[in-house]
Short mmCIF file of C-alpha atoms and ligand atoms in Angstrom, two decimals:
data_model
loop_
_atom_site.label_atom_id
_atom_site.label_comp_id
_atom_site.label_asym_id
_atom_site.label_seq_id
_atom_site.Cartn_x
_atom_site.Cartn_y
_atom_site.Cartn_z
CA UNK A 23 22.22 -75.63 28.20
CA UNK A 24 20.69 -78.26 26.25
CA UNK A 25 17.58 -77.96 24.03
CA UNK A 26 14.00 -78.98 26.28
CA UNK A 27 12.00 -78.75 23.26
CA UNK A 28 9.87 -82.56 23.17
CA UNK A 29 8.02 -84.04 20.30
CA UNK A 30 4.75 -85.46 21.03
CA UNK A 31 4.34 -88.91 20.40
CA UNK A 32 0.46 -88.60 19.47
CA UNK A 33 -2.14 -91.52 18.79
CA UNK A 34 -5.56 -91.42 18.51
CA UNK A 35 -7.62 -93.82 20.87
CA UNK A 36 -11.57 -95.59 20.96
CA UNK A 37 -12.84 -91.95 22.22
CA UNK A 38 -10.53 -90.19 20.03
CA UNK A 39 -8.40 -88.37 21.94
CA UNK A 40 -5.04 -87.31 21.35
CA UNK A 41 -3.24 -89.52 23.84
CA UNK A 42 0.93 -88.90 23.84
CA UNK A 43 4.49 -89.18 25.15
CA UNK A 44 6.91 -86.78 24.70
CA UNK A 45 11.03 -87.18 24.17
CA UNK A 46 13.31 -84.82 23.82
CA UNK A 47 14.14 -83.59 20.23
CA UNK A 48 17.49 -85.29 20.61
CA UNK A 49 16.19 -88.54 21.38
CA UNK A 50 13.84 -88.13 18.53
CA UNK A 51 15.85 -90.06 16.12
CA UNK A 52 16.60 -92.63 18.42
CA UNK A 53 12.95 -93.77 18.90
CA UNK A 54 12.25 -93.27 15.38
CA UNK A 55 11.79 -96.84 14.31
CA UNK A 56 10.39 -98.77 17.51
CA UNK A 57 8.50 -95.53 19.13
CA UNK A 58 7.43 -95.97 22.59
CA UNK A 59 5.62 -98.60 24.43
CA UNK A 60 1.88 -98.57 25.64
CA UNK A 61 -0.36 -100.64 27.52
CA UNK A 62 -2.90 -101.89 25.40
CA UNK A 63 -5.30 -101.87 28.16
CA UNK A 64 -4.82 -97.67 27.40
CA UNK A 65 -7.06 -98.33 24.32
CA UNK A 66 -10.07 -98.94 27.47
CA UNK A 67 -9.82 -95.61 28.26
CA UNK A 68 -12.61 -93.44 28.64
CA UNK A 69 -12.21 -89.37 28.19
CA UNK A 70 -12.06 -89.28 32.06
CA UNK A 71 -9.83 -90.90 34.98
CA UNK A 72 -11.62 -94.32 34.35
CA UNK A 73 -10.72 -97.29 31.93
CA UNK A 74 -13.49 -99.79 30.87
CA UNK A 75 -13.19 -103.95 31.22
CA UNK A 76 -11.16 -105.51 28.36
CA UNK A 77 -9.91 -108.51 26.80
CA UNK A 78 -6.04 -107.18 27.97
CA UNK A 79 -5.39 -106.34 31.61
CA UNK A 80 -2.01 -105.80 32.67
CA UNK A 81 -0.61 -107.62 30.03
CA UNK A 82 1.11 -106.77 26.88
CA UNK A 83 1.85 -103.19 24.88
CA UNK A 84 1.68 -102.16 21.72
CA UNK A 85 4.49 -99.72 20.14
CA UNK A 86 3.33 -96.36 19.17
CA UNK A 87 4.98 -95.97 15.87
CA UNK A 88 6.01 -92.19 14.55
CA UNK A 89 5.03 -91.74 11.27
CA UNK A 90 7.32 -89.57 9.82
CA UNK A 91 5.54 -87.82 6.92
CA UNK A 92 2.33 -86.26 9.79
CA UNK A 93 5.46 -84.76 11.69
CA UNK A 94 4.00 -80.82 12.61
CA UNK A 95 6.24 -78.30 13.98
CA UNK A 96 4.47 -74.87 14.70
CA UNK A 97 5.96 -72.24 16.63
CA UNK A 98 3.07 -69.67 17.25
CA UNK A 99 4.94 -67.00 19.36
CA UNK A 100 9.11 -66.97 19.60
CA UNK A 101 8.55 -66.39 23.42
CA UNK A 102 6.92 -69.76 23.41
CA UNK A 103 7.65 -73.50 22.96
CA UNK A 104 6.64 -74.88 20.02
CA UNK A 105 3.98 -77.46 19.04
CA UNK A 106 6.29 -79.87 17.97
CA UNK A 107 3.52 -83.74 16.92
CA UNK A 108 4.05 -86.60 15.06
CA UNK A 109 1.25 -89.37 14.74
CA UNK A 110 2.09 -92.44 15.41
CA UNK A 111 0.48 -96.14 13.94
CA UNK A 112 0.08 -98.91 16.76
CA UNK A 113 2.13 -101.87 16.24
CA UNK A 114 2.40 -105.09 17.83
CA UNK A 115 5.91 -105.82 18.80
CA UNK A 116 6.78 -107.51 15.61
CA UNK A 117 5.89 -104.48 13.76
CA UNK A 118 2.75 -106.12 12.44
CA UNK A 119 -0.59 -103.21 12.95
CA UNK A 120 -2.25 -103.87 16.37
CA UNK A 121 -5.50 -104.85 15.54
CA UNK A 122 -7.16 -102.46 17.49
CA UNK A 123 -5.17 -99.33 15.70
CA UNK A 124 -7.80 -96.60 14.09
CA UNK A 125 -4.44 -95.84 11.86
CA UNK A 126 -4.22 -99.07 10.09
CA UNK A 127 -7.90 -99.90 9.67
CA UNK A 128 -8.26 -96.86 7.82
CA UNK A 129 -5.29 -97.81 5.95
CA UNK A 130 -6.29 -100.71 5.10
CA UNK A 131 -10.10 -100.22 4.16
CA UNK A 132 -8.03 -97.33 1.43
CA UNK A 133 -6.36 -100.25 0.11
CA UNK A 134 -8.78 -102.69 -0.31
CA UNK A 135 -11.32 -99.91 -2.32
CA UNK A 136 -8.45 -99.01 -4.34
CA UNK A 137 -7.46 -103.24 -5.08
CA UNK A 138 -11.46 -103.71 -5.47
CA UNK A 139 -12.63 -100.33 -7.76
CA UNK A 140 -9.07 -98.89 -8.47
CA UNK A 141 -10.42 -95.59 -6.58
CA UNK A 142 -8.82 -93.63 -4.20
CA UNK A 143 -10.40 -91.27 -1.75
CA UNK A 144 -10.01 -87.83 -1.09
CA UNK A 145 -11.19 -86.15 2.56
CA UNK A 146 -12.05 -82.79 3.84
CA UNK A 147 -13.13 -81.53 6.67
CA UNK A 148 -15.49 -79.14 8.59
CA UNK A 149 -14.33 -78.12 12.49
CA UNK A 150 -16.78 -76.55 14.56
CA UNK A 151 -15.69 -75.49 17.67
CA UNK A 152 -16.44 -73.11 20.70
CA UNK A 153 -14.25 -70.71 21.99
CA UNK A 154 -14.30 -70.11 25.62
CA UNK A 155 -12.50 -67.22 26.90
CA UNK A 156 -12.78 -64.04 29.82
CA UNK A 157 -13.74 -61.35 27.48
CA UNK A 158 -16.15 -63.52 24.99
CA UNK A 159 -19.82 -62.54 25.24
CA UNK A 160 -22.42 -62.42 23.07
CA UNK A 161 -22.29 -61.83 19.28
CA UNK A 162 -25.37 -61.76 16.65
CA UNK A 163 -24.37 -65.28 14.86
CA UNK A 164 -22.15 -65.28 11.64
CA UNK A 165 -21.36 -61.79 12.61
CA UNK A 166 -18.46 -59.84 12.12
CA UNK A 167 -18.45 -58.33 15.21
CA UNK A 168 -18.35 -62.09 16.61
CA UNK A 169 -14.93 -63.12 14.69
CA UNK A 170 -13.46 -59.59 14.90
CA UNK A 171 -13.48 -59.87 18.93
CA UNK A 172 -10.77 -62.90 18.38
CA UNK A 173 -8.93 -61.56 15.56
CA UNK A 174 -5.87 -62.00 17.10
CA UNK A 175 -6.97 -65.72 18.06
CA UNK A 176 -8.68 -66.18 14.11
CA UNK A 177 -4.57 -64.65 12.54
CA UNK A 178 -2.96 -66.52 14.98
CA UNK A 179 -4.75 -69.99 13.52
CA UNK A 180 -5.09 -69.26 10.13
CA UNK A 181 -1.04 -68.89 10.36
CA UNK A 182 -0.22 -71.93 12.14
CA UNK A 183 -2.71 -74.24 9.53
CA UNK A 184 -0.75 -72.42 6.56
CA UNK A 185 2.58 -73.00 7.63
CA UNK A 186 2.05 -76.58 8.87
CA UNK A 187 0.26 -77.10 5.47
CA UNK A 188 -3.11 -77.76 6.45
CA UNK A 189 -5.09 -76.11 3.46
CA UNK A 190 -6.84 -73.76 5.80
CA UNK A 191 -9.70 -72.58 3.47
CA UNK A 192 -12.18 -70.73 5.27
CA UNK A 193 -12.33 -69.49 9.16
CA UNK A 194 -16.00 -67.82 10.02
CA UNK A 195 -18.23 -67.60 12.69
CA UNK A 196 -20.76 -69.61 13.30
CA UNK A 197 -24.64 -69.97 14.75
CA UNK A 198 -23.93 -70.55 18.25
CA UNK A 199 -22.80 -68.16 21.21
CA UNK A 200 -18.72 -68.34 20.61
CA UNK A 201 -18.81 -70.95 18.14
CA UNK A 202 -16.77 -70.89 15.12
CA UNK A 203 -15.33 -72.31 12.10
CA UNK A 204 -12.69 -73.49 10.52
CA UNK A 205 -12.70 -75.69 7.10
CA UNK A 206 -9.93 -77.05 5.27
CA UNK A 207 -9.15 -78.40 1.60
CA UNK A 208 -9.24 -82.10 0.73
CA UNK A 209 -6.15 -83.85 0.78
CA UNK A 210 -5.34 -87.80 -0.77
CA UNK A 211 -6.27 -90.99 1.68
CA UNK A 212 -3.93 -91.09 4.81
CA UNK A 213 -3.24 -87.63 4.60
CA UNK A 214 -6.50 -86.36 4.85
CA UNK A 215 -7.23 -88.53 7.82
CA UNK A 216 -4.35 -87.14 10.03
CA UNK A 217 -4.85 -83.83 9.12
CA UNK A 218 -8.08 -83.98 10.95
CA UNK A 219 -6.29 -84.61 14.03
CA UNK A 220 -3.44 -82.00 13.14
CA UNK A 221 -5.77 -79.29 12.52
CA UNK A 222 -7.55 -79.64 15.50
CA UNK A 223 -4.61 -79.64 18.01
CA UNK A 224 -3.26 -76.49 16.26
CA UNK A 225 -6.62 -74.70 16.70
CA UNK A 226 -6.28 -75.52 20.42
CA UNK A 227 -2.85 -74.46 20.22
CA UNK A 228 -3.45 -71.15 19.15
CA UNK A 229 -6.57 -70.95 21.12
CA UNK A 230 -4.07 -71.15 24.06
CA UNK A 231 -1.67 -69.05 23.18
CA UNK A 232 -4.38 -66.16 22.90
CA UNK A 233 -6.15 -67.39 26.49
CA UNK A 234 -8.66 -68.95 25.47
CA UNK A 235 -9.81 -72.64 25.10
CA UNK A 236 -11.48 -74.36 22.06
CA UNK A 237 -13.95 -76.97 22.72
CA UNK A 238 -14.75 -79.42 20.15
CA UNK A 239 -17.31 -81.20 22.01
CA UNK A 240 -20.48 -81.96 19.90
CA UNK A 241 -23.15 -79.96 22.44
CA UNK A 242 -21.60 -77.33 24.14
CA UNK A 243 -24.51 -76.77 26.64
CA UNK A 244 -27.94 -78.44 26.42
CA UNK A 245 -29.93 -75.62 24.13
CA UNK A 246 -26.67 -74.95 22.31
CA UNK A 247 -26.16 -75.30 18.60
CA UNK A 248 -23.82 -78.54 18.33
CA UNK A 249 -20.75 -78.56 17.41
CA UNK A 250 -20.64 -81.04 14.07
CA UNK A 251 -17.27 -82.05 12.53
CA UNK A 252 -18.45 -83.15 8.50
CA UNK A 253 -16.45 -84.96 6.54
CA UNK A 254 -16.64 -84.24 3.03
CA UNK A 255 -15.43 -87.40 0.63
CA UNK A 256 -14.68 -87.54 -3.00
CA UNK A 257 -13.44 -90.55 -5.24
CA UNK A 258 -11.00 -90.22 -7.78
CA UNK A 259 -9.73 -93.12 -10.92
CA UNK A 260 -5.77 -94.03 -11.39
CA UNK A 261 -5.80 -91.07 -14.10
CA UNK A 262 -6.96 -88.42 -11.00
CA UNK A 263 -10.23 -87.93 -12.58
CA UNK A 264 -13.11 -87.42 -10.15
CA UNK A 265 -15.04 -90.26 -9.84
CA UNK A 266 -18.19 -89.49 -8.05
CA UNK A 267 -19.62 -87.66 -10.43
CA UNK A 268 -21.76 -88.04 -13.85
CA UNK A 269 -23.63 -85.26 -14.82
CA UNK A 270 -26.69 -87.48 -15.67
CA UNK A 271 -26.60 -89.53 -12.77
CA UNK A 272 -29.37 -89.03 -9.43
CA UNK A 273 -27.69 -85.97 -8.01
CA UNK A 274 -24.89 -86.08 -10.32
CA UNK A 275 -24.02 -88.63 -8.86
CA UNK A 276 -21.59 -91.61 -10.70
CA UNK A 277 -23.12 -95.24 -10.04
CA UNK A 278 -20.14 -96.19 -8.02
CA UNK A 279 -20.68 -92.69 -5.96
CA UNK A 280 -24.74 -94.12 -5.54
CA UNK A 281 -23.63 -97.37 -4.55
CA UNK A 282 -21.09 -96.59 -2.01
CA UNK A 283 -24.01 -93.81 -0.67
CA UNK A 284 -26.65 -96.70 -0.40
CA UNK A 285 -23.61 -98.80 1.43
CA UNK A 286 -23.40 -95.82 4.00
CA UNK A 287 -27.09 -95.29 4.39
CA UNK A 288 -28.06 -99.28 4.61
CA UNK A 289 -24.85 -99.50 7.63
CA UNK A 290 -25.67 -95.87 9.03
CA UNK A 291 -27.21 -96.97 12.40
CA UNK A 292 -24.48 -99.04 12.84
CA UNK A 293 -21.75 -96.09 11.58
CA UNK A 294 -23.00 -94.24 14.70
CA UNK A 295 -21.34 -96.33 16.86
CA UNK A 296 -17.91 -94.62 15.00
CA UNK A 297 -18.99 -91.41 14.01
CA UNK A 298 -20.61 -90.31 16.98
CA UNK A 299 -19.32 -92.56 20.04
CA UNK A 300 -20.31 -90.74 22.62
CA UNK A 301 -23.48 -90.09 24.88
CA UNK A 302 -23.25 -86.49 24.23
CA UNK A 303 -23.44 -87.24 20.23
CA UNK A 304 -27.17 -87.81 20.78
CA UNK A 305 -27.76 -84.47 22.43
CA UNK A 306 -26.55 -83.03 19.52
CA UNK A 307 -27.78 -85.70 16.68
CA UNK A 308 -31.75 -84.97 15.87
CA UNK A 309 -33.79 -82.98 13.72
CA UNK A 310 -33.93 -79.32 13.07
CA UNK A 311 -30.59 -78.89 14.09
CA UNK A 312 -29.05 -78.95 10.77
CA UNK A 313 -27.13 -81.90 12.29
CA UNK A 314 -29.26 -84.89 10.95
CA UNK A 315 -31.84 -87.21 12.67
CA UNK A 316 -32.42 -89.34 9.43
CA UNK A 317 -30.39 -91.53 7.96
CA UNK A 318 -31.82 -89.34 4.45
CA UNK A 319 -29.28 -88.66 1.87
CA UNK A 320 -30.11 -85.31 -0.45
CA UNK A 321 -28.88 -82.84 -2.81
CA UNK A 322 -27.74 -80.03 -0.20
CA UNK A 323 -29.83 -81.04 2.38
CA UNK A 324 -28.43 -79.89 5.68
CA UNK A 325 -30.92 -82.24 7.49
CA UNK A 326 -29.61 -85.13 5.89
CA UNK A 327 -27.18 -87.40 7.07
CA UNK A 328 -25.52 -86.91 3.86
CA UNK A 329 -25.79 -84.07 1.95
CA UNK A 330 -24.93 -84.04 -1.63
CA UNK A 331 -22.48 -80.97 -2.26
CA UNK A 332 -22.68 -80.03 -6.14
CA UNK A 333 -20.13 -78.17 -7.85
CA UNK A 334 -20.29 -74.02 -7.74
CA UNK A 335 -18.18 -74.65 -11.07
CA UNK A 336 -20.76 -74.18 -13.53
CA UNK A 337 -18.62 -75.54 -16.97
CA UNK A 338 -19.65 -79.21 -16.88
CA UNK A 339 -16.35 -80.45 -18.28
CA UNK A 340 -14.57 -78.87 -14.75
CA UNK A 341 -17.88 -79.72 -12.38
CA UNK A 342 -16.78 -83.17 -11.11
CA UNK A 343 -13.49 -81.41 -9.57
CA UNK A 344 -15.58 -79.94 -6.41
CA UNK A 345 -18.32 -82.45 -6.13
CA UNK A 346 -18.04 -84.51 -3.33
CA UNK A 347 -20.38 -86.04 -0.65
CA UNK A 348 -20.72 -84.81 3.15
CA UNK A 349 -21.22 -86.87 6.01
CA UNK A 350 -22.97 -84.84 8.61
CA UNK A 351 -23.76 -87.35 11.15
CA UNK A 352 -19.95 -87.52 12.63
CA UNK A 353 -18.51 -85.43 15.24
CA UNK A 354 -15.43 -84.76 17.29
CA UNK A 355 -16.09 -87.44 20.47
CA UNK A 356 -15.25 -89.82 17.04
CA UNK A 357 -11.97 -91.30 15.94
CA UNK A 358 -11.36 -90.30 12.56
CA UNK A 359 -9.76 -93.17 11.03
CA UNK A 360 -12.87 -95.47 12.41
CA UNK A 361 -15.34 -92.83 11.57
CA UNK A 362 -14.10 -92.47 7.81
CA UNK A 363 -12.54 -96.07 7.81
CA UNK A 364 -16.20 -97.57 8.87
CA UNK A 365 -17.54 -95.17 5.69
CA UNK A 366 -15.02 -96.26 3.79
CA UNK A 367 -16.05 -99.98 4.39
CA UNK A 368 -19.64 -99.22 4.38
CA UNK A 369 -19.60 -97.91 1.31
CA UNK A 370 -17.67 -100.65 -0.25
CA UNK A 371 -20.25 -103.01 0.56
CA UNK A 372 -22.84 -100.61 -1.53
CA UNK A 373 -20.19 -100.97 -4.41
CA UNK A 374 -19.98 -104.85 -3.65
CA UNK A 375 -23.27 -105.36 -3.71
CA UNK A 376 -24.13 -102.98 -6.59
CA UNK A 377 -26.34 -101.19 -4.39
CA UNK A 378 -29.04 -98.61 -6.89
CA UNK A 379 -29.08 -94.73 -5.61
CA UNK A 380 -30.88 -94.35 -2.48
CA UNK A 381 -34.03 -91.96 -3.61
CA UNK A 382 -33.13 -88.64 -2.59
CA UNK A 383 -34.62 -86.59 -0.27
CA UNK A 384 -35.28 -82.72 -1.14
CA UNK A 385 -37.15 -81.89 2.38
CA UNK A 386 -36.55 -82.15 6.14
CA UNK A 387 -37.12 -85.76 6.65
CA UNK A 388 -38.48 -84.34 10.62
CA UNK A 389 -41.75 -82.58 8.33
CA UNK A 390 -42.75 -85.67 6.45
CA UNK A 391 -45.32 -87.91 7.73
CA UNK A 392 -44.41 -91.29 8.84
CA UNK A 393 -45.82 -92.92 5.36
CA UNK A 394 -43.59 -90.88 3.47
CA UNK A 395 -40.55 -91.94 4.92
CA UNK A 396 -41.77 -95.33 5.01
CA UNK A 397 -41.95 -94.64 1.02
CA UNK A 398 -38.14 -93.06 0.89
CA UNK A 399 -37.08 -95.87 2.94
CA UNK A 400 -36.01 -92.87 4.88
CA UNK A 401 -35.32 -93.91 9.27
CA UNK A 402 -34.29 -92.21 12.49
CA UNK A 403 -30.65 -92.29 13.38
CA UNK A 404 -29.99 -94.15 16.53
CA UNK A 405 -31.39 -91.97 19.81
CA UNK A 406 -28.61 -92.90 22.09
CA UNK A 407 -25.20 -94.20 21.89
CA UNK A 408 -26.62 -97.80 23.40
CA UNK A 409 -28.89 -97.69 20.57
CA UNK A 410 -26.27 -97.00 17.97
CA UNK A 411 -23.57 -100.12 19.73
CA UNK A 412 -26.98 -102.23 19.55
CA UNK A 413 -27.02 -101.69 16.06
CA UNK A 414 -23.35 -102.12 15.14
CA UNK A 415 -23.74 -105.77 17.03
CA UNK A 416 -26.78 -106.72 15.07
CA UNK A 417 -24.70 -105.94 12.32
CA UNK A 418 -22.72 -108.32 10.88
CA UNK A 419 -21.18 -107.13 8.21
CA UNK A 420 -20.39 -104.19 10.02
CA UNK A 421 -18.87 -106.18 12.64
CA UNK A 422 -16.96 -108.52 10.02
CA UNK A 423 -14.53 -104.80 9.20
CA UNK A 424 -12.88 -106.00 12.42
CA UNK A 425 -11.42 -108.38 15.02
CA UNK A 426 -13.41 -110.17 17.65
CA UNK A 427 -11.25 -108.67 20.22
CA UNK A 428 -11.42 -104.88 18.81
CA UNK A 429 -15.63 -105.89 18.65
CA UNK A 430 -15.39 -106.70 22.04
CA UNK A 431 -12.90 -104.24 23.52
CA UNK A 432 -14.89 -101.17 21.87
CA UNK A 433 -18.23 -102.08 22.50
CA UNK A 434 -17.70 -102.55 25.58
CA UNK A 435 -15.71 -99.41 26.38
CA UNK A 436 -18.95 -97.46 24.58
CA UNK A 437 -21.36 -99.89 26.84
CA UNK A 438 -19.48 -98.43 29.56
CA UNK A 439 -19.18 -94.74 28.38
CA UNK A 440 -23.04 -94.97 28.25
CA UNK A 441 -23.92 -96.02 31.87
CA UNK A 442 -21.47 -94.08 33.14
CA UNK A 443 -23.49 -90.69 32.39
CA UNK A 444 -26.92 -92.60 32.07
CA UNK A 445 -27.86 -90.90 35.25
CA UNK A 446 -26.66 -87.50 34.81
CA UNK A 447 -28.49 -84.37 33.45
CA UNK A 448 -27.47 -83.35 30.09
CA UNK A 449 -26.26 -80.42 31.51
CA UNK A 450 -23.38 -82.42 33.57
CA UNK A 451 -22.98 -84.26 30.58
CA UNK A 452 -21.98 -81.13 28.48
CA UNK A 453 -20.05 -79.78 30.87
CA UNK A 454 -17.54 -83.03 31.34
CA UNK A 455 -17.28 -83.55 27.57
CA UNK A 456 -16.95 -79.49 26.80
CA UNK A 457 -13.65 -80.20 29.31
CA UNK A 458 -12.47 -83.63 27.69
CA UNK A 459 -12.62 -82.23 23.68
N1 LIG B 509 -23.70 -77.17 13.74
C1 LIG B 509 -24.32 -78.13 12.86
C2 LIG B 509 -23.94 -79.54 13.30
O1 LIG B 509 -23.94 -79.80 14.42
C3 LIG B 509 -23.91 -77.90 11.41
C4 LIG B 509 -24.27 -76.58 10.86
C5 LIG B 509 -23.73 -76.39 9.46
O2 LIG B 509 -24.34 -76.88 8.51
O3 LIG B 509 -22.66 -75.81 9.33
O4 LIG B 509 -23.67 -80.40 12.55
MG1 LIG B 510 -20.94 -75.15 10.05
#
């Protein structure tokens, strides 16, 4: 009999979900170069069985590309099928990037800091998820009673991100009733970016295989803790010396590294509308939940927006290696070649514009009085995801990173993400999303 196994087609969409067509593994080959068609109107999608108005219709597809070098094969249990991915680019028929692929912005905003500053960008990230499962109940939080219930689950994971090469570095429990946590090592540009999407589909995978179902939805239930996903970012010269960091700058912070912070924090209401896309990303973005409701930036600051990580290396001529910069305010209901791509080009407008460090903040910006923030320059993050899309339009610099049409075809796929739960309880809300992520 002939082999079933499929590879997964996989691309990433507006709500960032992993969207995909399989073919056979002897096919494969065949599609290599051209990939497979899609509607474009696919990229109107909302997570549920309902597509927003856009500028496409019926008409016209794009090709979803493989890209060879993201190709995952995992095979958690021999009894099993394997996870067998590749993630694709979307490109218009003439092999030109669709204007509206996550891929090739992100792509592109790498090139342009590297033509501009001759830096490249390394990315790491954070994945906070909840487990759902029959025999899950409660566990003190961070306990290890609470991991050692899904050993078999946390082996089965931590094998599947080693052998696929995803730098699995730690895997822990977390605050939250079945929530847990896995964080990986930083890896160069592009690869960095799709491993974000490759570690999270193995965790689900292996989540599945041991019968239960990860959920990387940012508010798992109204009072829950949220579920953040924090990119940690780190620049690095031609000669791979870190970048970011000076050992006598605000935070050890470099200038460039304070200027591309100031370029995040001046766009950051309008970031939202990347980073956290969804109407459920303002249940779980506000204060006191270690997830930010400022747009503050600090020196390990969990209720900043972003949180300056210094070294644990204490000999200064190895510090800059670990140093890097965490951007709390994203979550999983995000793309993440918009979310870091929009950073990316946010912060190159702070290096553009020669932007001086923001003044840090060494509190929680919720306990200062409205005069001292005032002083900081310190705001709220958008309060809803209408809110954030209102400020990403009155932005026009922000807006300038892209095409008319992809302006128009996202906002108004977020526009309609937002009504359509702008009259349900938050409980509803959480449920849906827990389902769709
Ligand atoms: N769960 C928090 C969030 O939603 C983050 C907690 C932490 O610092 O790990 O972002
Ligand atoms: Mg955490």
């Amino acid at each position: 009999m002939a082999s079933g196994e499929l590879i997964f087609l996989v691309w990433t969409d507006f709500v960032g979900l992993s969207r995909t067509r399989g073919v056979p593994v002897s096919e494969y080959e065949r599609r290599r170069a051209h990939g497979l068609g899609w509607a474009v109107a696919g990229q109107a999608l909302t997570p549920f069985e309902d597509i927003a108005d856009n500028p496409w219709g019926s008409m016209g597809e794009v090709r979803q590309t493989p890209v060879e070098e993201t190709r995952l094969r995992v095979s958690l249990r021999p009894d099993h099928p394997p996870l067998h991915v590749v993630l694709c680019d979307s490109l218009n028929p003439d092999g030109s990037a669709w204007e509206c692929c996550g891929r090739s912005f992100l792509a592109r905003a790498l090139a342009d800091m590297h033509a501009e500053t001759g830096l490249d960008l390394k990315i790491a990230y954070e994945h906070e998820f909840t487990l759902a499962g029959e025999d899950l109940g409660w566990a003190p939080p961070f306990s290890l009673d609470a991991v050692r219930r899904i050993a078999p689950f946390a082996d089965l994971c931590t094998a599947a991100l080693l052998d696929a090469g995803l730098a699995v570095e730690t895997l822990e429990p977390e605050f939250g009733v079945g929530q847990y946590e896995v964080s990986c090592g930083p890896a160069a540009g592009m690869a960095g970016a799709d491993r974000v999407l490759l570690t999270r589909e193995v965790i689900r995978e292996a989540a599945r295989q041991c019968r239960l179902r990860a959920s990387f939805a940012p508010k798992p239930a109204p009072e829950a803790v949220g579920n953040g996903c924090h990119a940690h970012l780190s620049l690095w010269d031609a000669q791979g010396r870190p970048a970011a960091f000076d050992v006598n700058g605000p935070g050890e912070l470099s200038a460039i590294a304070a200027s591309f912070v100031a370029g995040v924090r001046r766009h950051l209401a309008a970031l939202c509308a990347l980073c956290a896309p969804s109407p459920l990303s303002y249940l779980r973005l506000g204060p006191h939940h270690w997830s930010c409701g400022y747009d503050a930036a600090g020196v390990q600051n969990r209720e900043a927006a972003i949180r300056i990580c210094p070294s644990p290396v204490p000999d200064p001529a190895a510090r800059g290696d670990a140093f890097n910069m965490e951007f709390r305010f994203t979550d999983a209901t995000a793309n993440p070649y918009l979310a870091i791509g929009g950073i990316v080009r946010a912060g190159l407008e702070g290096i553009r514009a020669r932007l001086p460090a923001p003044a840090l903040v060494n509190r929680d910006p919720a306990d200062m009085s409205d005069a001292e923030r005032e002083a900081l320059g310190v705001k709220a993050l958008p309060a809803s995801l209408d809110a954030a899309v209102s400020a990403f339009e009155q932005d026009a610099l922000a807006r300038s990173w892209f095409t008319p049409t992809m302006v128009e075809a996202y906002t108004a796929l977020k526009r309609h993400e937002a009504k359509a739960f702008a009259a349900s309880t938050p409980a509803d809300m959480c449920e849906r999303y827990a389902l769709a992520y």
